[in-house]
């Protein structure tokens, strides 16, 4: 559950970055705008715990093409007046954020439940 908290925390940070840059165009005329970032997870065996855990394998970039909009007055416009827009889909990012948030909460509940069970066991051993 602790590894899951860390992984989902990273995922939430990346989603937040994507949302913050959803309308960021290039800084130079004809340049590429912000490219959506993605998180890839990996399952790792923790020998100390004797269990599978999750970790962030990499943070990559989504290679889907940029949308193009004709806006000759924009400083990021190329010679034809076209501006490349980020490949961030707000609806997808919001759904991803909701899923990551719920998974984070589930891992947090798992830790709370384990702590409660350990406390109950200690109480039984003291009183037994």
Coordinates of N, CA and C in Angstrom, one line a residue, residues 11 14-15 18-19 36-39 62 64 87-100:
X11 N 1.6 9.9 -10.2 CA 0.6 10.0 -11.3 C -0.3 11.2 -11.1
X14 N 1.7 14.3 -12.3 CA 1.9 14.3 -13.8 C 0.5 14.8 -14.4
X15 N -0.6 14.3 -13.9 CA -1.9 14.7 -14.4 C -2.1 16.2 -14.1
X18 N -0.1 18.1 -16.6 CA -0.8 18.1 -17.9 C -1.9 19.1 -18.0
X19 N -2.7 19.1 -16.9 CA -3.9 20.1 -16.9 C -3.4 21.5 -16.8
X36 N 1.9 16.2 -23.8 CA 1.3 15.4 -22.6 C 2.3 14.4 -22.1
X37 N 2.4 14.3 -20.8 CA 3.2 13.3 -20.1 C 2.4 12.1 -19.7
X38 N 3.0 11.0 -19.7 CA 2.4 9.7 -19.2 C 3.2 9.0 -18.2
X39 N 2.6 8.2 -17.4 CA 3.3 7.5 -16.3 C 3.1 6.0 -16.7
X62 N 3.5 11.5 -24.5 CA 2.5 11.0 -25.4 C 2.8 11.5 -26.8
X64 N 1.0 11.3 -29.5 CA -0.1 11.6 -30.4 C 0.1 13.0 -31.1
X87 N -1.3 18.3 -27.0 CA -2.1 17.0 -27.2 C -2.7 16.6 -25.9
X88 N -3.2 17.5 -25.1 CA -3.8 17.2 -23.8 C -5.3 17.2 -23.9
X89 N -6.0 16.1 -23.6 CA -7.4 16.1 -23.6 C -7.9 16.2 -22.2
X90 N -8.6 17.4 -21.9 CA -9.0 17.7 -20.5 C -9.9 16.6 -19.9
X91 N -10.8 16.1 -20.7 CA -11.7 15.0 -20.2 C -11.0 13.8 -19.8
X92 N -10.0 13.4 -20.6 CA -9.2 12.2 -20.3 C -8.4 12.5 -19.0
X93 N -7.8 13.7 -18.9 CA -7.0 14.0 -17.7 C -7.8 14.0 -16.5
X94 N -9.0 14.5 -16.5 CA -9.9 14.6 -15.4 C -10.3 13.2 -14.9
X95 N -10.5 12.3 -15.9 CA -10.9 10.9 -15.6 C -9.7 10.2 -15.0
X96 N -8.5 10.5 -15.5 CA -7.3 9.9 -15.0 C -7.0 10.4 -13.5
X97 N -7.2 11.7 -13.3 CA -7.0 12.2 -12.0 C -8.0 11.6 -11.0
X98 N -9.2 11.4 -11.4 CA -10.2 10.8 -10.5 C -9.8 9.3 -10.1
X99 N -9.4 8.6 -11.1 CA -9.0 7.2 -10.9 C -7.7 7.2 -10.0
X100 N -6.8 8.0 -10.2 CA -5.6 8.1 -9.4 C -5.9 8.5 -8.0

